[in-house]
Structures are given as structure tokens and as C-alpha cells.
Amino acid sequence: MIQNLRYVFRYDRKGIHRAFFWEWLHGTLIALPGGLLLIVLWELFEPEPQFEIVWTVVGVMLGLFLLQLVVANRAMLSSNDTTFEISRRLRLALGNKLQRLSLGYYKKRDPGDLAAVALQDVANFENIFGHSVANIANAIVGTFSLAVFLLWLDWRLTLLLLSALGIAFPLIYLSRWLVERYGQTHIQSRNRTGARFLEYILGIQPIKAFGLTGSRFKTLDRELLLLRNNSIKVEAVPGPFVMLAGVAFEFGFLAMISWAVYRLSGGLLEVKLLIAFLILGYRLYEPLKILMVEYPVLSYMNISLRRIIEVLEAQEPPVGKDLRPEHYDLAFQQVGFGYNDDRQILSGIDFQAKAGTMTALVGPSGSGKTTIISLIARFWDVDEGSVSIGGIDLRNMDPRTVHALVSEVFQDVYLFNDTVYNNILMGRPEATEAEVLEVARQAQVLAFAEDLPEGLQTLVGEGGNQLSGGQKQRISIARALLKDAPIVLVDEATAALDPENEVYIQAALQALVQKKTVIIIAHKLATVQQADTILVLDQGKVVERGNHENLLVQQGLYARLWTAQQRAKGWKFKPEPAA
């Protein structure tokens, strides 16, 4: 736990030192009045008490109480400021880390689980640490101060009080172990429940259509039940051991009283000393009781810290250097690749795409077309061979350099919950308004933006849910036009569009690909008849290559796909003939 705390403390070391100083001072001010109270009691036990001393001590105690209020407020502010500042920096660090990781990392992790790390696990840290740091600091300072003072008064009685720790702390350690065990299961269950609930919301349309709402959606119902049971376990199982530790302190105090009374009856102990231990001895246990409750809770926080650190220390792809190619020829040389599951997706892929030409990738679903353009964008790194731009291996280039050279237009477009204008501006944030308007015109965005309530300043909704698929696609193309990267990757942008929108998108794409190195995935072969080179893929290999006419002459896979699509143009539903 200490190692994990040190890891996150580096995000605000000065703040941590400042917070602990104020908490230490606050704990000292809490402990001091107890010792001053003894001076008053002992003076009152004198045959002729000097009330001037009593009133002086009372005045000092009042001043300490007032000072304690000021210090307590400062300690609380310092502790909360530091905790929330560390949380802010942790979330920023997680965000920066996640954008540097390869897509392979996301393929192995549930997106809901990663979101839980940045949101709920960091929240666990700030909620628990923000409240626990004060209690722990006060417990340590208060126990140490009182223990030293009581040892000075009578070391025998003090050691008898402290002997209860020998019974209490093994019980606390056991409760911490139980929290670690059940807390891990609880956090996993919490994350699965969040993922299933998100799945329920995103899939509400088919869920309603097939009558799976409410308790009939068994997956979510089962996860909620498991979360309930795991939540009970993480609280109820360690709880009895914490209570037994509290009982051990009570027995320790009773043992001290019994020994003190025995010594008092034998004339070996003064009455005023017994009173001192009756008052301060029980107070010795108060901070310890707080500590024994906070310690298992900190163990739960430690699970979240481990999950945070696991993401922050995840292995990143090689960074490479800021190498700028002199030209934008693309080359695949004997490329092999698989998605970390021992299944080879690409094997022996070898081709060149000259700058300013269009290369089309066609073939059956699952043949590796999307994987190829993902390798070009360096979303992944190859397992075998190399992918290069201008003769420079992508693995030797900084990913940011690669991303600056490539624009993507995919079939599934994601827009942020912002305005149409700002979603286009993402292509090049420093662009002028005139440039944004020009690409909006070229991408046919202005054709529908005029009908929106606020024009280009209309909010598009989460994921662009306020717009149609064709409208989102045009915004995506406008974004790529504004970026003006020399290499353009298009993953069949018109496959799911109606004829009217397809006309708009085709016009926008024509504006986008002018004088670019274009790699396009085509399911509708008619859209790529004019491509300079068509690569036909099957089962992760290039089985044919050439232009449209040459491939038809070869009478291979391309010709069969072309013929099948030509026959499918006139298909229609036909009712069964009457009996």
C-alpha cells in the first residue's frame, strides 16, 4: 500500500507534505488539552489549591481550542485541495496514457473497465484518502503523544494499556486481508454491472423490439444480483473482526483499571495518578479505534490504486522519431499480422501505392481489408515485415507524425457532443472560419446545415445522434478536407447510404482525394472501377491485383464478385405462389 501511495503522491509532493504538516499540527492541538486538564485536577487535589494556576490553565486551554478550530479548517482545506489536485492530475495522466496505447490494449480490455479506472477508481482514491488522511494523522499523533505522556506518569500501567494492541492488530490485519480479497471481486462486479448497464442503454432498441426489458434482460439482472451480494460481503465479512479489535481495547482498559486499583489498595499508587489514567487511558484508544476502521478501508482504496497504476505503466508501442518523408508512397513488404489471439489475419501482404494514386481493397468480409488501413494509420504495429511511407518504416516514426500524414473516412462515424462547426474544426483546430466554411461547402455540409436550427452552430448530440448517417458522413469528410493530409484512407463511406446521400458523399469524396495517396475499401465494386490498382484479398492474402478491366479478364475472384453484384442489382421480394 505504501508503495502505491508513493506512486500517486509524486503528482503533488509539495501538497502532500503541506497536508500532513497541518494534520500533524491539528493532531497535536487535539492531544494537548488532555495534559493540561491533568494540571487542573492535580491542583484541585492539593490541600490549598491555587486557583490562579487553575484559571491560567483554563485560559490556555480556551486559546488552544480556538487555535484548534483555525488549524482544523486549514488542515481540511489543505487535505481536500491536495487530494483533488492529485485526482485531477491522475485523470489527466490516464487520458494521456490511453491515447498513446495501441488499439491492441483496448482489444484486451473492456471499454467500461477502462472508464471505471479513470472515473470510479480515482474517485475511490479521492473519497477514501481525502477523509482518511486526517483521521490517520490524528490517530498517529494522538496515540504517540498520549503514550509518551502516560509512560512518563507510570510505565507499568501504560504498557498494560498498550498490550491490547497485540490482540487488536492481528484482527485488523485479518480484516484488511478480507477487504483485499472481497474488494477485488466487488470492483470487478461493479465494472461488469456498469458495462452491462451501458450495453442495456445502447441496445435499448433491439431489447424493446424483442421484449427483453426489465427483469427479462437476464444478463443485467444477474450482474445486479452479483453486485448486491459482493457489496454485502465486502462490508459484512471484515466487519466482525474490526468489532472484536474494539472489544480487545475495552478488555485492555479493564485490565489496567484492575491493576491500578490493586496497586492503589496496597498504597503503591496515588489517587490522582489513577484519575489521570482513568481520563487519559481511555482516550489513548480513541484514535486507535479510528485507525482500525480506516486501515481496512485504505486496503479497498489500494485495490483501486493498483488498477490505476496498472494502466499508467502499461507498455506503449515504440515511439520512434519525428521523421518526415520526402514523398508519400506507401509500401507493404511481406506483412504478417494477428490480433494477439494466435490467429493470423494478414500473411505475406506485399504491394506499393504510389503518391497521388488510388488503390482499392476488395474481397469478402474478414479478408483483412480494414486491418490493412489500420496498419497504415499505425493503430497497430505489424508482427512481420514492414509498412513504410516514403521509404520510412512506420515503427521508426513518432505515431503523432504518422497521424498527421493520414486522414480517415470510415463507415461508422463518431461525432462529439458539440456543434457541427467544432466537429469539423477537429480536423485542424487552428483553421480559420473561412477555411471551415470552404470545406463545409466542398463536403456538402452546407446543403443540410441551412435547415438545422442553429446552422453550423447546432449541437449534434452524443455520437451525432441528432443527425442522419449521411449528414455525419459529410461532416467526417469535411473534417478530413480541413486536415488536408497527403494520405487518405476510406472505408466504404457510402455502403449504408440512400441514393440521394450517396450522390452527396461521392461528390465530397471527389473533393477530398484530389492529388492524394488514396487507399479505399470497396464493397460496391462499381465505385472503384477507376482506381489505379485494385487489390483482391481473400483469407488475409492478396490473390489478385490489377485494374478493373484486367481483373475481369482474369476470370478470378474479382470477376465472380463483380458478376454477383451485377445480378443483385435487380433483386426484389417475391411472394410465394398461391396453392
Coordinates of C-alpha atoms in Angstrom, one line a residue:
M1 CA 0.0 0.0 0.0
I2 CA 2.8 2.4 0.9
Q3 CA 4.5 1.8 -2.4
N4 CA 1.3 2.6 -4.3
L5 CA 0.7 5.7 -2.3
R6 CA 4.2 6.9 -3.0
Y7 CA 3.5 6.4 -6.7
V8 CA 0.5 8.7 -6.7
F9 CA 2.0 11.2 -4.2
R10 CA 4.5 12.1 -6.9
Y11 CA 1.7 14.0 -8.7
D12 CA 1.7 16.6 -5.9
R13 CA 4.6 16.0 -3.4
K14 CA 4.5 19.6 -2.0
G15 CA 0.8 19.4 -1.4
I16 CA 1.2 16.1 0.4
H17 CA 3.9 17.4 2.7
R18 CA 1.8 20.5 3.4
A19 CA -1.4 18.5 4.1
F20 CA 0.5 16.2 6.5
F21 CA 2.1 19.1 8.3
W22 CA -1.3 20.7 9.0
E23 CA -2.8 17.4 10.1
W24 CA 0.1 16.7 12.4
L25 CA -0.3 20.2 13.9
H26 CA -4.1 19.6 14.3
G27 CA -3.4 16.2 16.0
T28 CA -1.0 17.8 18.4
L29 CA -3.5 20.5 19.3
I30 CA -6.1 17.8 20.0
A31 CA -3.8 15.9 22.3
L32 CA -2.5 18.9 24.3
P33 CA -5.7 19.8 26.3
G34 CA -5.7 16.3 27.9
G35 CA -2.4 17.0 29.6
L36 CA -3.4 20.5 30.7
L37 CA -6.6 19.0 32.2
L38 CA -4.4 16.9 34.5
I39 CA -2.7 20.0 35.8
V40 CA -6.1 21.4 36.8
L41 CA -7.1 18.1 38.5
W42 CA -3.9 17.7 40.4
E43 CA -4.1 21.3 41.6
L44 CA -7.6 20.7 42.9
F45 CA -6.3 17.7 44.9
E46 CA -3.8 19.9 46.7
P47 CA -4.8 20.8 50.3
E48 CA -4.7 24.5 49.4
P49 CA -5.3 24.7 45.6
Q50 CA -4.0 27.8 43.9
F51 CA -6.9 28.9 41.7
E52 CA -4.7 31.4 39.8
I53 CA -3.0 28.4 38.2
V54 CA -6.4 26.7 37.5
W55 CA -7.7 29.8 35.8
T56 CA -4.5 30.3 33.8
V57 CA -4.6 26.7 32.6
V58 CA -8.3 27.1 31.7
G59 CA -7.4 30.2 29.7
V60 CA -4.6 28.4 27.9
M61 CA -7.0 25.5 27.1
L62 CA -9.6 28.0 25.7
G63 CA -6.9 29.6 23.5
L64 CA -5.8 26.1 22.3
F65 CA -9.4 25.3 21.4
L66 CA -9.8 28.4 19.3
L67 CA -6.4 27.8 17.6
Q68 CA -7.6 24.2 17.0
L69 CA -10.6 25.5 15.1
V70 CA -8.4 27.6 12.8
V71 CA -5.8 24.8 12.3
A72 CA -8.6 22.2 11.7
N73 CA -10.1 24.4 9.0
R74 CA -6.7 24.9 7.4
A75 CA -5.9 21.2 7.6
M76 CA -9.3 20.2 6.0
L77 CA -8.8 22.7 3.1
S78 CA -5.2 21.6 2.6
S79 CA -6.1 17.9 2.6
N80 CA -9.0 18.3 0.2
D81 CA -7.1 20.6 -2.1
T82 CA -4.2 18.1 -2.3
T83 CA -6.4 15.1 -2.8
F84 CA -8.5 16.6 -5.5
E85 CA -5.4 18.0 -7.2
I86 CA -3.8 14.6 -7.3
S87 CA -7.1 13.1 -8.6
R88 CA -7.2 15.8 -11.4
R89 CA -3.6 15.0 -12.4
L90 CA -4.2 11.3 -12.2
R91 CA -7.1 11.6 -14.6
L92 CA -5.1 13.7 -17.0
A93 CA -2.2 11.2 -16.8
L94 CA -4.6 8.4 -17.5
G95 CA -6.1 10.3 -20.5
N96 CA -2.7 11.0 -22.0
K97 CA -1.6 7.4 -21.4
L98 CA -4.7 5.9 -23.0
Q99 CA -4.2 7.9 -26.2
R100 CA -0.6 6.6 -26.5
L101 CA -1.6 3.0 -26.2
S102 CA -2.1 0.8 -29.2
L103 CA -5.5 -0.5 -30.1
G104 CA -4.3 -3.9 -29.1
Y105 CA -4.5 -2.8 -25.5
Y106 CA -8.2 -1.8 -25.9
K107 CA -8.9 -5.1 -27.6
K108 CA -7.9 -6.9 -24.4
R109 CA -9.7 -4.6 -22.0
D110 CA -13.4 -3.9 -21.7
P111 CA -14.0 -0.2 -22.5
G112 CA -16.3 0.0 -19.5
D113 CA -13.5 -1.3 -17.3
L114 CA -11.1 1.4 -18.6
A115 CA -13.7 4.1 -18.0
A116 CA -14.1 2.8 -14.4
V117 CA -10.4 3.2 -13.8
A118 CA -10.4 6.9 -14.8
L119 CA -13.7 7.7 -13.0
Q120 CA -14.6 5.3 -10.2
D121 CA -11.2 4.1 -9.1
V122 CA -9.8 7.6 -9.0
A123 CA -13.0 8.6 -7.1
N124 CA -12.3 5.8 -4.7
F125 CA -8.9 7.3 -4.0
E126 CA -10.1 10.8 -3.5
N127 CA -13.1 9.9 -1.4
I128 CA -11.2 7.5 0.9
F129 CA -7.9 9.3 1.1
G130 CA -9.4 12.7 1.4
H131 CA -11.3 11.6 4.5
S132 CA -8.8 9.1 5.9
V133 CA -5.7 11.2 5.9
A134 CA -7.0 13.4 8.7
N135 CA -8.1 10.5 10.8
I136 CA -4.9 8.6 10.3
A137 CA -2.7 11.6 11.1
N138 CA -4.7 12.4 14.2
A139 CA -4.6 8.7 15.3
I140 CA -0.8 8.5 14.9
V141 CA 0.0 11.9 16.5
G142 CA -2.6 11.5 19.3
T143 CA -1.6 7.9 20.2
F144 CA 2.1 8.7 20.2
S145 CA 1.7 11.9 22.3
L146 CA -0.6 10.3 24.9
A147 CA 1.5 7.2 25.1
V148 CA 4.7 9.2 25.8
F149 CA 3.0 11.2 28.4
L150 CA 1.4 8.2 30.1
L151 CA 4.8 6.3 30.1
W152 CA 6.2 9.3 31.9
L153 CA 3.5 9.1 34.5
D154 CA 3.6 5.3 35.0
W155 CA 5.2 2.9 32.5
R156 CA 3.6 -0.2 34.0
L157 CA 0.0 0.9 33.5
T158 CA 0.8 2.3 30.1
L159 CA 2.3 -1.0 28.9
L160 CA -0.7 -2.8 30.2
L161 CA -2.9 -0.4 28.1
L162 CA -0.7 -0.9 25.0
S163 CA -0.7 -4.7 25.4
A164 CA -4.2 -4.7 23.9
L165 CA -2.6 -3.8 20.6
G166 CA -1.1 -7.3 20.5
I167 CA -4.6 -8.7 20.2
A168 CA -6.3 -5.9 18.2
F169 CA -3.8 -5.6 15.3
P170 CA -3.8 -9.2 14.2
L171 CA -7.6 -8.9 13.9
I172 CA -7.3 -5.7 12.0
Y173 CA -4.7 -7.3 9.7
L174 CA -7.1 -10.1 9.1
S175 CA -9.9 -7.7 8.3
R176 CA -7.6 -5.9 5.8
W177 CA -6.8 -9.2 4.1
L178 CA -10.5 -9.9 3.8
V179 CA -11.2 -6.5 2.3
E180 CA -8.4 -7.1 -0.2
R181 CA -9.9 -10.5 -1.2
Y182 CA -13.6 -9.4 -1.4
G183 CA -12.8 -5.9 -2.5
Q184 CA -11.2 -7.1 -5.7
T185 CA -14.3 -9.2 -6.5
H186 CA -16.6 -6.3 -5.7
I187 CA -14.7 -3.9 -8.0
Q188 CA -14.8 -6.4 -10.8
S189 CA -18.5 -7.0 -10.2
R190 CA -19.1 -3.2 -10.2
N191 CA -17.3 -2.8 -13.5
R192 CA -19.2 -5.7 -15.1
T193 CA -22.5 -4.2 -13.9
G194 CA -21.6 -0.8 -15.4
A195 CA -20.7 -2.4 -18.7
R196 CA -23.9 -4.4 -18.9
F197 CA -26.0 -1.3 -18.0
L198 CA -24.2 0.7 -20.7
E199 CA -25.0 -2.3 -23.1
Y200 CA -28.6 -2.1 -22.0
I201 CA -28.9 1.6 -22.8
L202 CA -27.1 1.4 -26.1
G203 CA -29.1 -1.6 -27.2
I204 CA -32.4 -0.5 -25.9
Q205 CA -34.0 -0.6 -29.4
P206 CA -33.5 -4.3 -30.1
I207 CA -34.2 -5.0 -26.4
K208 CA -37.6 -3.4 -26.7
A209 CA -38.2 -5.0 -30.1
F210 CA -37.6 -8.5 -28.7
G211 CA -39.4 -7.9 -25.3
L212 CA -36.2 -8.2 -23.2
T213 CA -36.8 -5.1 -21.0
G214 CA -37.0 -5.2 -17.2
S215 CA -36.3 -8.5 -15.4
R216 CA -36.4 -10.4 -18.7
F217 CA -33.0 -8.9 -19.6
K218 CA -31.2 -11.7 -17.7
T219 CA -27.6 -10.5 -18.2
L220 CA -28.1 -7.2 -16.4
D221 CA -30.4 -8.7 -13.8
R222 CA -27.8 -11.4 -12.9
E223 CA -25.0 -8.8 -12.7
L224 CA -27.0 -6.5 -10.4
L225 CA -27.7 -9.5 -8.1
L226 CA -24.0 -10.4 -8.0
L227 CA -23.1 -6.7 -7.2
R228 CA -25.6 -6.8 -4.4
N229 CA -24.1 -10.0 -2.9
N230 CA -20.5 -8.8 -3.4
S231 CA -21.3 -5.4 -1.8
I232 CA -22.7 -7.2 1.3
K233 CA -19.6 -9.4 1.5
V234 CA -17.1 -6.6 1.3
E235 CA -18.8 -4.9 4.2
A236 CA -20.1 -7.7 6.4
V237 CA -17.3 -10.3 6.3
P238 CA -14.4 -8.0 7.6
G239 CA -16.8 -6.1 10.0
P240 CA -16.9 -8.6 12.9
F241 CA -13.1 -8.7 13.1
V242 CA -13.0 -4.9 13.4
M243 CA -15.6 -5.1 16.2
L244 CA -13.5 -7.8 18.0
A245 CA -10.5 -5.5 17.9
G246 CA -12.6 -2.8 19.6
V247 CA -13.5 -5.3 22.3
A248 CA -9.8 -6.1 22.8
F249 CA -9.3 -2.4 23.7
E250 CA -12.1 -2.5 26.2
F251 CA -10.6 -5.5 27.9
G252 CA -7.2 -3.8 27.9
F253 CA -8.7 -0.8 29.7
L254 CA -10.5 -3.0 32.3
A255 CA -7.2 -4.8 32.9
M256 CA -5.4 -1.5 33.5
I257 CA -8.2 -0.4 36.0
S258 CA -7.9 -3.7 37.9
W259 CA -4.2 -3.5 38.2
A260 CA -4.3 0.2 39.2
V261 CA -7.0 -0.5 41.9
Y262 CA -4.9 -3.4 43.2
R263 CA -1.8 -1.1 43.5
L264 CA -3.9 1.7 45.0
S265 CA -5.2 -0.7 47.7
G266 CA -1.6 -1.6 48.5
G267 CA -0.5 2.1 48.8
L268 CA 1.7 1.8 45.6
L269 CA -0.3 4.3 43.6
E270 CA -1.6 7.8 44.2
V271 CA -5.3 8.6 43.7
K272 CA -4.5 11.5 41.4
L273 CA -2.5 9.2 39.2
L274 CA -5.3 6.7 39.0
I275 CA -7.7 9.5 37.9
A276 CA -5.2 10.6 35.3
F277 CA -5.2 7.1 33.8
L278 CA -9.0 6.8 34.0
I279 CA -9.3 10.0 32.0
L280 CA -6.4 9.7 29.6
G281 CA -6.1 5.9 29.4
Y282 CA -9.4 5.6 27.6
R283 CA -8.6 8.5 25.3
L284 CA -5.5 6.6 24.2
Y285 CA -7.7 4.1 22.5
E286 CA -10.0 6.6 20.7
P287 CA -7.5 7.4 17.8
L288 CA -6.6 3.7 17.6
K289 CA -10.3 2.8 17.1
I290 CA -10.4 5.3 14.3
L291 CA -7.2 3.8 12.8
M292 CA -8.5 0.2 13.0
V293 CA -11.6 1.3 11.0
E294 CA -9.6 3.3 8.4
Y295 CA -7.0 0.7 7.8
P296 CA -9.3 -1.9 6.1
V297 CA -10.9 1.0 4.1
L298 CA -7.5 2.0 2.9
S299 CA -7.0 -1.5 1.7
Y300 CA -10.1 -1.1 -0.5
M301 CA -8.6 2.1 -1.8
N302 CA -5.3 0.2 -2.5
I303 CA -7.1 -2.1 -5.0
S304 CA -8.2 1.0 -7.0
L305 CA -4.6 2.4 -6.8
R306 CA -3.3 -0.9 -8.2
R307 CA -5.7 -0.7 -11.1
I308 CA -4.7 3.0 -11.8
I309 CA -1.0 2.2 -11.7
E310 CA -1.5 -0.9 -14.0
V311 CA -2.9 1.4 -16.7
L312 CA -0.3 4.1 -16.2
E313 CA 2.5 1.6 -16.5
A314 CA 1.0 -0.3 -19.5
Q315 CA 3.5 -0.9 -22.2
E316 CA 3.3 1.6 -25.0
P317 CA 4.2 1.0 -28.7
P318 CA 7.7 2.2 -29.8
V319 CA 7.6 6.0 -30.0
G320 CA 10.0 6.4 -32.9
K321 CA 11.4 9.7 -34.1
D322 CA 9.9 12.8 -35.8
L323 CA 10.9 11.7 -39.3
R324 CA 9.3 13.4 -42.2
P325 CA 9.1 11.5 -45.5
E326 CA 10.0 13.4 -48.7
H327 CA 7.3 11.7 -50.7
Y328 CA 4.1 9.8 -49.8
D329 CA 4.5 6.4 -51.5
L330 CA 3.0 3.6 -49.4
A331 CA 4.7 0.2 -49.3
F332 CA 3.8 -3.1 -47.6
Q333 CA 6.7 -5.6 -47.6
Q334 CA 5.8 -9.2 -46.7
V335 CA 3.5 -8.0 -43.9
G336 CA 2.1 -10.5 -41.4
F337 CA -0.2 -9.6 -38.5
G338 CA -2.6 -11.0 -36.0
Y339 CA -4.7 -9.5 -33.2
N340 CA -2.9 -11.1 -30.2
D341 CA -5.1 -14.2 -30.3
D342 CA -2.8 -16.6 -32.3
R343 CA -5.0 -16.1 -35.4
Q344 CA -3.1 -14.7 -38.4
I345 CA -5.2 -12.0 -40.1
L346 CA -2.7 -11.0 -42.8
S347 CA 0.1 -13.1 -44.3
G348 CA 2.7 -12.1 -46.9
I349 CA 1.0 -8.8 -47.9
D350 CA 3.2 -7.1 -50.5
F351 CA 2.2 -4.0 -52.6
Q352 CA 3.1 -0.4 -53.3
A353 CA 0.8 2.6 -53.7
K354 CA 2.4 5.5 -55.5
A355 CA 1.8 9.0 -54.3
G356 CA -1.2 10.6 -56.0
T357 CA -2.8 7.3 -57.0
M358 CA -5.9 5.4 -55.7
T359 CA -5.6 1.8 -54.5
A360 CA -8.8 -0.1 -53.8
L361 CA -9.0 -3.1 -51.4
V362 CA -11.8 -5.5 -52.3
G363 CA -12.7 -9.0 -51.2
P364 CA -15.0 -11.0 -48.9
S365 CA -15.7 -9.9 -45.3
G366 CA -12.9 -10.9 -43.0
S367 CA -10.3 -10.9 -45.7
G368 CA -8.2 -8.3 -43.9
K369 CA -9.1 -5.0 -45.7
T370 CA -9.8 -2.9 -42.6
T371 CA -6.7 -4.4 -40.9
I372 CA -4.5 -3.0 -43.7
I373 CA -5.7 0.5 -43.4
S374 CA -5.4 0.2 -39.6
L375 CA -1.8 -0.7 -40.1
I376 CA -1.3 2.3 -42.3
A377 CA -2.7 4.6 -39.7
R378 CA -0.4 2.9 -37.1
F379 CA -3.3 1.9 -34.9
W380 CA -1.3 -1.4 -34.8
D381 CA 2.2 -2.4 -35.5
V382 CA 3.0 -5.3 -37.8
D383 CA 4.2 -8.7 -36.5
E384 CA 6.2 -9.4 -39.6
G385 CA 7.6 -7.4 -42.5
S386 CA 7.2 -3.6 -42.6
V387 CA 4.8 -0.8 -43.6
S388 CA 6.5 2.4 -44.9
I389 CA 5.7 5.9 -46.0
G390 CA 8.2 7.5 -48.3
G391 CA 10.6 4.6 -47.6
I392 CA 10.5 5.2 -43.8
D393 CA 9.2 2.3 -41.6
L394 CA 6.2 3.5 -39.6
R395 CA 7.7 1.9 -36.5
N396 CA 10.6 4.3 -36.7
M397 CA 8.3 7.3 -36.9
D398 CA 6.6 9.1 -34.0
P399 CA 2.9 8.0 -34.0
R400 CA 1.9 11.7 -34.0
T401 CA 3.8 12.2 -37.2
V402 CA 2.1 9.3 -38.8
H403 CA -1.4 10.5 -37.7
A404 CA -0.6 14.0 -39.1
L405 CA 0.1 12.4 -42.5
V406 CA -3.2 10.4 -42.6
S407 CA -6.9 11.3 -42.9
E408 CA -9.5 8.6 -42.3
V409 CA -13.1 8.5 -43.5
F410 CA -14.8 5.4 -42.1
Q411 CA -18.2 3.9 -42.5
D412 CA -19.0 4.3 -38.8
V413 CA -18.6 8.0 -37.9
Y414 CA -18.4 9.2 -34.3
L415 CA -19.1 12.9 -33.6
F416 CA -18.6 14.6 -30.3
N417 CA -21.5 16.2 -28.4
D418 CA -20.6 19.6 -29.8
T419 CA -21.6 21.9 -32.7
V420 CA -21.3 20.9 -36.4
Y421 CA -18.7 23.7 -36.7
N422 CA -16.5 22.4 -33.9
N423 CA -16.7 18.8 -35.1
I424 CA -15.3 19.9 -38.4
L425 CA -12.7 22.1 -36.7
M426 CA -11.2 19.0 -35.1
G427 CA -9.5 18.3 -38.4
R428 CA -7.2 21.3 -37.8
P429 CA -8.0 23.3 -34.6
E430 CA -6.0 26.3 -35.8
A431 CA -8.0 26.7 -39.0
T432 CA -9.8 30.0 -39.8
E433 CA -13.6 30.3 -40.1
A434 CA -13.3 30.9 -43.8
E435 CA -11.4 27.6 -44.2
V436 CA -14.0 25.7 -42.2
L437 CA -16.8 27.2 -44.3
E438 CA -15.0 26.3 -47.5
V439 CA -14.5 22.6 -46.6
A440 CA -18.1 22.5 -45.3
R441 CA -19.2 23.7 -48.8
Q442 CA -16.9 21.1 -50.6
A443 CA -18.2 18.3 -48.4
Q444 CA -21.8 19.2 -49.0
V445 CA -22.3 20.0 -45.3
L446 CA -23.8 23.4 -46.0
A447 CA -26.5 21.7 -48.1
F448 CA -28.1 20.4 -44.9
A449 CA -26.8 22.8 -42.3
E450 CA -29.0 25.5 -43.5
D451 CA -32.0 23.5 -42.4
L452 CA -30.6 23.0 -38.8
P453 CA -32.0 25.2 -36.0
E454 CA -28.6 27.0 -35.4
G455 CA -26.9 26.1 -38.7
L456 CA -23.3 25.1 -38.2
Q457 CA -23.6 26.0 -34.5
T458 CA -26.2 23.3 -33.9
L459 CA -25.3 20.7 -31.3
V460 CA -25.1 17.2 -32.9
G461 CA -25.8 15.2 -29.7
E462 CA -23.7 12.3 -28.2
G463 CA -22.1 10.4 -31.1
G464 CA -24.0 12.7 -33.5
N465 CA -27.4 11.1 -32.7
Q466 CA -29.2 14.2 -33.8
L467 CA -28.1 13.8 -37.4
S468 CA -28.6 11.1 -40.1
G469 CA -25.9 8.8 -41.2
G470 CA -25.3 10.7 -44.4
Q471 CA -25.0 14.0 -42.6
K472 CA -22.5 12.6 -40.2
Q473 CA -20.5 11.2 -43.1
R474 CA -20.3 14.5 -44.8
I475 CA -19.1 16.1 -41.5
S476 CA -16.4 13.4 -41.4
I477 CA -15.3 14.2 -44.9
A478 CA -15.2 17.9 -44.1
R479 CA -13.0 17.2 -41.2
A480 CA -10.6 15.2 -43.4
L481 CA -10.7 18.0 -46.0
L482 CA -9.7 20.5 -43.4
K483 CA -6.8 18.3 -42.1
D484 CA -5.6 18.1 -45.7
A485 CA -3.3 15.1 -45.1
P486 CA -1.4 13.7 -48.0
I487 CA -2.7 10.2 -47.4
V488 CA -6.4 9.4 -47.3
L489 CA -8.0 6.1 -46.0
V490 CA -11.6 5.5 -46.9
D491 CA -13.5 2.5 -45.5
E492 CA -16.5 2.3 -47.8
A493 CA -18.1 5.6 -46.8
T494 CA -21.3 5.0 -48.9
A495 CA -22.2 1.4 -48.2
A496 CA -25.2 2.1 -46.0
L497 CA -26.5 5.3 -47.5
D498 CA -29.6 6.1 -49.5
P499 CA -29.1 7.1 -53.2
E500 CA -29.6 10.8 -52.5
N501 CA -27.0 10.9 -49.7
E502 CA -24.7 8.7 -51.8
V503 CA -24.6 11.3 -54.5
Y504 CA -23.6 14.0 -52.0
I505 CA -20.9 11.7 -50.4
Q506 CA -19.4 10.8 -53.8
A507 CA -19.1 14.5 -54.6
A508 CA -17.5 15.2 -51.3
L509 CA -15.1 12.3 -51.7
Q510 CA -14.0 13.5 -55.1
A511 CA -13.0 16.8 -53.5
L512 CA -11.2 15.0 -50.7
V513 CA -9.0 12.7 -52.8
Q514 CA -7.6 15.1 -55.3
K515 CA -3.8 14.7 -55.6
K516 CA -3.7 12.4 -52.6
T517 CA -2.4 8.9 -52.0
V518 CA -5.7 7.1 -51.5
I519 CA -6.5 3.7 -50.1
I520 CA -10.1 2.8 -50.3
I521 CA -12.1 -0.2 -49.1
A522 CA -14.9 -1.0 -51.5
H523 CA -17.8 -3.3 -51.1
K524 CA -19.6 -1.8 -54.1
L525 CA -17.2 -2.6 -56.8
A526 CA -18.8 -0.1 -59.2
T527 CA -17.4 2.7 -57.0
V528 CA -13.8 1.8 -57.7
Q529 CA -13.7 1.0 -61.4
Q530 CA -11.4 4.0 -62.0
A531 CA -8.9 3.0 -59.3
D532 CA -5.3 2.8 -60.5
T533 CA -4.8 -0.5 -58.7
I534 CA -7.3 -2.9 -57.2
L535 CA -6.0 -5.5 -54.7
V536 CA -8.3 -8.5 -54.2
L537 CA -7.9 -10.1 -50.8
D538 CA -9.0 -13.5 -49.6
Q539 CA -8.2 -15.0 -46.2
G540 CA -5.5 -12.4 -45.4
K541 CA -3.6 -12.7 -48.7
V542 CA -3.6 -10.7 -51.9
V543 CA -4.9 -13.2 -54.5
E544 CA -5.3 -10.8 -57.5
R545 CA -4.2 -7.3 -58.5
G546 CA -4.6 -5.0 -61.4
N547 CA -7.2 -2.5 -62.8
H548 CA -10.9 -3.2 -63.4
E549 CA -10.5 -4.4 -67.0
N550 CA -7.5 -6.7 -66.3
L551 CA -9.2 -8.3 -63.3
L552 CA -12.4 -9.1 -65.3
V553 CA -10.3 -10.8 -68.0
Q554 CA -8.6 -13.0 -65.3
Q555 CA -11.9 -14.6 -64.5
G556 CA -11.0 -15.0 -60.9
L557 CA -12.5 -13.9 -57.5
Y558 CA -12.9 -10.3 -58.6
A559 CA -14.8 -11.3 -61.7
R560 CA -17.1 -13.6 -59.7
L561 CA -17.8 -10.8 -57.1
W562 CA -18.5 -8.3 -60.0
T563 CA -20.9 -10.7 -61.7
A564 CA -22.7 -11.5 -58.4
Q565 CA -23.2 -7.7 -57.7
Q566 CA -24.4 -7.1 -61.2
R567 CA -27.0 -9.8 -60.8
A568 CA -28.1 -8.5 -57.4
K569 CA -29.0 -5.0 -58.8
G570 CA -32.5 -6.0 -59.7
W571 CA -33.4 -8.2 -56.8
K572 CA -36.9 -8.0 -55.2
F573 CA -39.1 -9.7 -52.8
K574 CA -41.4 -12.3 -54.5
P575 CA -44.4 -13.7 -52.7
E576 CA -45.0 -17.5 -52.6
P577 CA -47.3 -18.6 -55.5
A578 CA -50.8 -19.4 -54.4
A579 CA -51.5 -23.1 -53.8

